[in-house]
XYZ file of C-alpha atoms in Angstrom:
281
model
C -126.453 98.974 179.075
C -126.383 95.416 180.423
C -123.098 93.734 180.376
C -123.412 90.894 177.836
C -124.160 93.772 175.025
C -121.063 95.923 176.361
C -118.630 92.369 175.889
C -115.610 93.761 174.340
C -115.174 89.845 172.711
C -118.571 91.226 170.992
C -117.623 92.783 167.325
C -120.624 94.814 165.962
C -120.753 96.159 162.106
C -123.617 96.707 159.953
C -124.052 94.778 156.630
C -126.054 96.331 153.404
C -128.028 93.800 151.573
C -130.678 93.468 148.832
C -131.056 97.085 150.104
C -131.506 96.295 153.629
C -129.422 97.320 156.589
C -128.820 94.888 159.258
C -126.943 94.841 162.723
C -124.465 91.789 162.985
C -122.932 90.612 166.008
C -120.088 88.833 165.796
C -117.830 86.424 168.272
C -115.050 84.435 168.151
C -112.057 84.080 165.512
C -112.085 86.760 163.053
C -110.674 84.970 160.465
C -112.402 84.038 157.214
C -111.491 80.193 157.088
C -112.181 79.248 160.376
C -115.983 77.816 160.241
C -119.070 80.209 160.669
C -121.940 79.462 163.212
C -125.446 81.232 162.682
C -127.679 82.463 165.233
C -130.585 84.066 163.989
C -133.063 85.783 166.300
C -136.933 86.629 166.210
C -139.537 88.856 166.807
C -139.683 90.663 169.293
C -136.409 90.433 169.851
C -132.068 91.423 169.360
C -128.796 89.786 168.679
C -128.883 90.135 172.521
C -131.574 86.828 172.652
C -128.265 84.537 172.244
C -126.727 86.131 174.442
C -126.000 82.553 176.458
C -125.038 80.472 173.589
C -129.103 78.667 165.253
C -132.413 80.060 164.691
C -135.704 80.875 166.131
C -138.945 82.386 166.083
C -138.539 84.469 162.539
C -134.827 83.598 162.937
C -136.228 79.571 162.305
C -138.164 80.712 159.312
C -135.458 82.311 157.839
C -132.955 79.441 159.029
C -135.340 77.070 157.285
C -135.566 78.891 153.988
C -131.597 79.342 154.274
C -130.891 75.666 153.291
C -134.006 75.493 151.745
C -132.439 78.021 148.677
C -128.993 77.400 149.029
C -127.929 74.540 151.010
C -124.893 74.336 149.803
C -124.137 76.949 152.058
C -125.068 75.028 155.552
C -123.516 71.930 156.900
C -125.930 71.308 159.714
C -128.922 73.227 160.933
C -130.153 73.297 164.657
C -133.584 75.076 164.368
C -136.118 76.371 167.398
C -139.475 76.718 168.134
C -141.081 77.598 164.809
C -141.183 74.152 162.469
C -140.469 74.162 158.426
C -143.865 75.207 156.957
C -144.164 73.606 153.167
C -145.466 75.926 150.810
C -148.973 75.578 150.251
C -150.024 75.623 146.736
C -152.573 77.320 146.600
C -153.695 78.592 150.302
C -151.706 81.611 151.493
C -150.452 82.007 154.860
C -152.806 85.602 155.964
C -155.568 83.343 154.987
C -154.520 80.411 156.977
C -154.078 82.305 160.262
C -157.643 84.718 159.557
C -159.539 81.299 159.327
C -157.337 80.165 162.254
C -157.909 82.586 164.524
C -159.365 85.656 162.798
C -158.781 89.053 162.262
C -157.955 90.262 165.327
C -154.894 87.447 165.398
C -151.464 89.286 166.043
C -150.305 88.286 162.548
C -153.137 89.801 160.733
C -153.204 92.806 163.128
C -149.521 93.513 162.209
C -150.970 94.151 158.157
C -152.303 97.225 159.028
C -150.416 100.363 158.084
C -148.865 102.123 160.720
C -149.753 99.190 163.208
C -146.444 100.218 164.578
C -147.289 103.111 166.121
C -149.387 101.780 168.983
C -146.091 100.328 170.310
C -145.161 104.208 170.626
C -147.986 104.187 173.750
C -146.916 101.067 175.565
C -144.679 101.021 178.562
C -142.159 98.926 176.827
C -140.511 97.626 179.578
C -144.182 95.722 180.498
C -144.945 94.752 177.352
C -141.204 92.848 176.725
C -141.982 91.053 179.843
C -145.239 89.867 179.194
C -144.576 88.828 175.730
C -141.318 87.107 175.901
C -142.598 85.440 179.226
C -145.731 84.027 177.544
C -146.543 80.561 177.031
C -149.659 78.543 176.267
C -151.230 80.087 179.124
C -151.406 83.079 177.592
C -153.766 84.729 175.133
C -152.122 83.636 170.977
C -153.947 86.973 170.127
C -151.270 89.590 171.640
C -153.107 92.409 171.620
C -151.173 95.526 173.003
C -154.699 97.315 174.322
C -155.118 94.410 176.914
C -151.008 94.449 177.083
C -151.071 98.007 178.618
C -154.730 97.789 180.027
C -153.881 94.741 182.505
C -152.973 95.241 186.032
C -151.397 91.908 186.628
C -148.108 91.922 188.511
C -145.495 89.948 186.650
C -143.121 88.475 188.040
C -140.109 87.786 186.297
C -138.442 84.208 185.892
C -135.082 83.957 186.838
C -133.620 83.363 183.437
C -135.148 86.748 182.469
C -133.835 89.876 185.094
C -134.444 93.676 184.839
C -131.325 94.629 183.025
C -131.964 92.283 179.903
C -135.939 93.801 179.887
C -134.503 97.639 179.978
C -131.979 96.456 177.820
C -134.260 95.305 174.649
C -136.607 98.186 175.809
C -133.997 101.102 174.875
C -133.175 99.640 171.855
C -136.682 99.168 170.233
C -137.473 102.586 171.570
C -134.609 104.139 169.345
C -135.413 101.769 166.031
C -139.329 101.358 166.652
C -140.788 98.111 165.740
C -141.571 98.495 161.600
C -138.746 96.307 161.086
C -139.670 93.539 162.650
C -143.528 94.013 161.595
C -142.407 94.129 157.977
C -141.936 90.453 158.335
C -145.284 89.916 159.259
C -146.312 91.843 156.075
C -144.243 90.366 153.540
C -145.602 87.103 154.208
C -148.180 86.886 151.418
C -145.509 88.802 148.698
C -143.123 85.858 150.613
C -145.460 83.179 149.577
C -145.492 84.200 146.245
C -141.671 84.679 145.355
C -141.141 81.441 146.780
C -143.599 79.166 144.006
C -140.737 77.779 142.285
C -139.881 75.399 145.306
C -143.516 74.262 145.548
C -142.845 71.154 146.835
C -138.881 71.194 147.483
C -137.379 69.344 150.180
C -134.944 71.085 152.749
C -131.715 68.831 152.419
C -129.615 69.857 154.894
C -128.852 67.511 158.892
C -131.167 69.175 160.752
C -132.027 69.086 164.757
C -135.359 70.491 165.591
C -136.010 71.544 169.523
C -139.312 73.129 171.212
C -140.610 73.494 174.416
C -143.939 71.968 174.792
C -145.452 75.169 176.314
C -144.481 76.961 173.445
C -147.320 78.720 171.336
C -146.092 77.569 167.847
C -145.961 74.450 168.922
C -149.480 74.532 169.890
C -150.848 75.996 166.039
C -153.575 73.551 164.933
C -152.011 70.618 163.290
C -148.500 71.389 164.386
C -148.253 68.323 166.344
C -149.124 66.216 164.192
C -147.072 67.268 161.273
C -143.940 67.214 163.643
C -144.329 63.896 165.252
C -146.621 61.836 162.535
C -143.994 61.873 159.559
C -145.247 65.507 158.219
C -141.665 66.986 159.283
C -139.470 64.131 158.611
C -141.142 63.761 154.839
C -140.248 67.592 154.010
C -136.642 67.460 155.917
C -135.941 64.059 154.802
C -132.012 64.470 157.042
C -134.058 65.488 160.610
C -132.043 63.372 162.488
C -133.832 64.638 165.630
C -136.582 66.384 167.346
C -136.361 67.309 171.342
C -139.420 68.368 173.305
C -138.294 70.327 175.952
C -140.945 70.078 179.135
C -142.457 72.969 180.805
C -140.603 75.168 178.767
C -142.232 78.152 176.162
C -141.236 79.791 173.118
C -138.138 81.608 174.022
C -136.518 78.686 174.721
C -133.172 79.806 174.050
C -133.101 82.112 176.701
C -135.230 80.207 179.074
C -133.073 76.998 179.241
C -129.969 78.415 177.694
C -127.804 75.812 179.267
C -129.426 73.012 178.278
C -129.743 74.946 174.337
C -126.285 75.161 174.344
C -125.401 71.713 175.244
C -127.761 70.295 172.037
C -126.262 72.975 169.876
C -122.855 71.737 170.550
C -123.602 68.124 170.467
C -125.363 68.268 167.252
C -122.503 70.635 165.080
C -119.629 69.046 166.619
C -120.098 65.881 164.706
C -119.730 67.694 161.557
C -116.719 69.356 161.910
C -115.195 65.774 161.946
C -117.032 63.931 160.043
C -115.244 63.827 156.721
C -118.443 63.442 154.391
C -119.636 66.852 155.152
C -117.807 69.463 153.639
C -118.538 73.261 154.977
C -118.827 76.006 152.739
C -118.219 79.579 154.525
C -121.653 81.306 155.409
């Protein structure tokens, strides 16, 4: 097991809701008043992805929609990689990425029942590397066949070693990857639940960072919406946005120093600053 999961300052429980069972890690002060930082991981990935220090990938979707619902909840939200997407009114997101990129897209691929099986076939270790290691280089399609198929050495970066690869390896191998596919799938049913904030603004301080070799910053019309006003309009208190250079999608991990430092720049000025009150997540 590599050591970070084994940290005995590491509590793990497991928390039942809306009939889902998830794994929580927890650090720090146990107690109930003392103020609650979020860290919310993506796809594929484990608690284990914040390992150095928030939310990304799925984690930023679900981050977003967070104060989006209830942000009463959240007194300041540092977000990664994956922007606020405003629900469309009438287009829904499978169609967006089919036109986008067609059928044999990742996202669309992951519809199809029992997709998770072909992970069952892959040399897990291989395909953790070359997915988390990714960046626009790399084919946005993901397929697994040309995954297992390819005889390229990889070579892994130094922020990435052979102990943290084995160490999300074992632990998909025991839960399999429907879980984290069933996001994928609920995105149309997601879509729909969500048409009474058509529109709605996320009001919550907000600090958006991505690397500018990530993928999902590289979606058509991403750019633009970030950096022309699109972003701003729809989280009217972004008080930031940080392009990290020559850095990709798992950006937490990759340049988990620098992460941290932004993460604890940004929240520290609300634990002092009088006008913003925290409710306990």
């Amino acid at each position: 097991m590599a050591a970070a999961a084994a940290a005995p300052e590491i509590r793990h429980r497991q928390v039942e809701a809306n009939g889902i069972t998830m794994h929580v890690a927890e650090a720090g002060p146990a107690s109930a008043a003392a103020p609650a930082v979020l860290f919310v991981h993506g796809f594929p990935e484990l608690w284990y992805s914040w390992r150095h220090q928030v939310g990304h990938d799925w984690g930023a979707i679900v981050s977003w929609n967070l104060c989006l619902l209830r942000p009463d909840r959240v007194r300041a939200l540092v977000n990664l990689s994956v922007a606020f997407m405003p629900r469309h009114p009438s287009a829904k997101p499978l169609d967006y990425f089919r036109r986008a990129y067609g059928d044999d897209y990742y996202v669309c691929k992951f519809q199809e029942p029992g997709y998770e099986a072909q992970f069952a076939s892959l040399d897990l270790k291989r395909f953790f590397k070359m997915a988390i290691t990714v960046q626009t280089t790399g084919s946005s399609a993901m397929s697994l066949q040309k995954m297992q198929s390819s005889n390229k050495q990889i070579t892994l970066p130094s922020w990435l070693s052979e102990e943290d690869v084995s160490y999300l390896a074992s632990v998909y191998a025991k839960t399999g990857f429907a879980g984290g596919l069933n996001y994928y799938r609920c995105l149309d049913l997601n879509w729909e639940l969500m048409a009474p904030w058509t529109g709605a603004k996320v009001q919550v301080p907000t600090k958006f960072i991505v690397g500018d070799g990530d993928l999902a910053y590289h979606h058509p019309g991403v750019k633009g919406y970030i950096h022309k006003g699109g972003l701003k309009r729809d989280v009217p208190m972004l008080d930031e946005v940080v392009v990290i250079k020559d850095a990709g999608h798992f950006i937490q991990q990759e340049r988990a120093q620098e992460i941290s430092e932004h993460i604890y720049e940004y929240i520290k000025k609300f634990s002092t600053d009088p006008t913003h009150k925290l409710s306990k997540l």
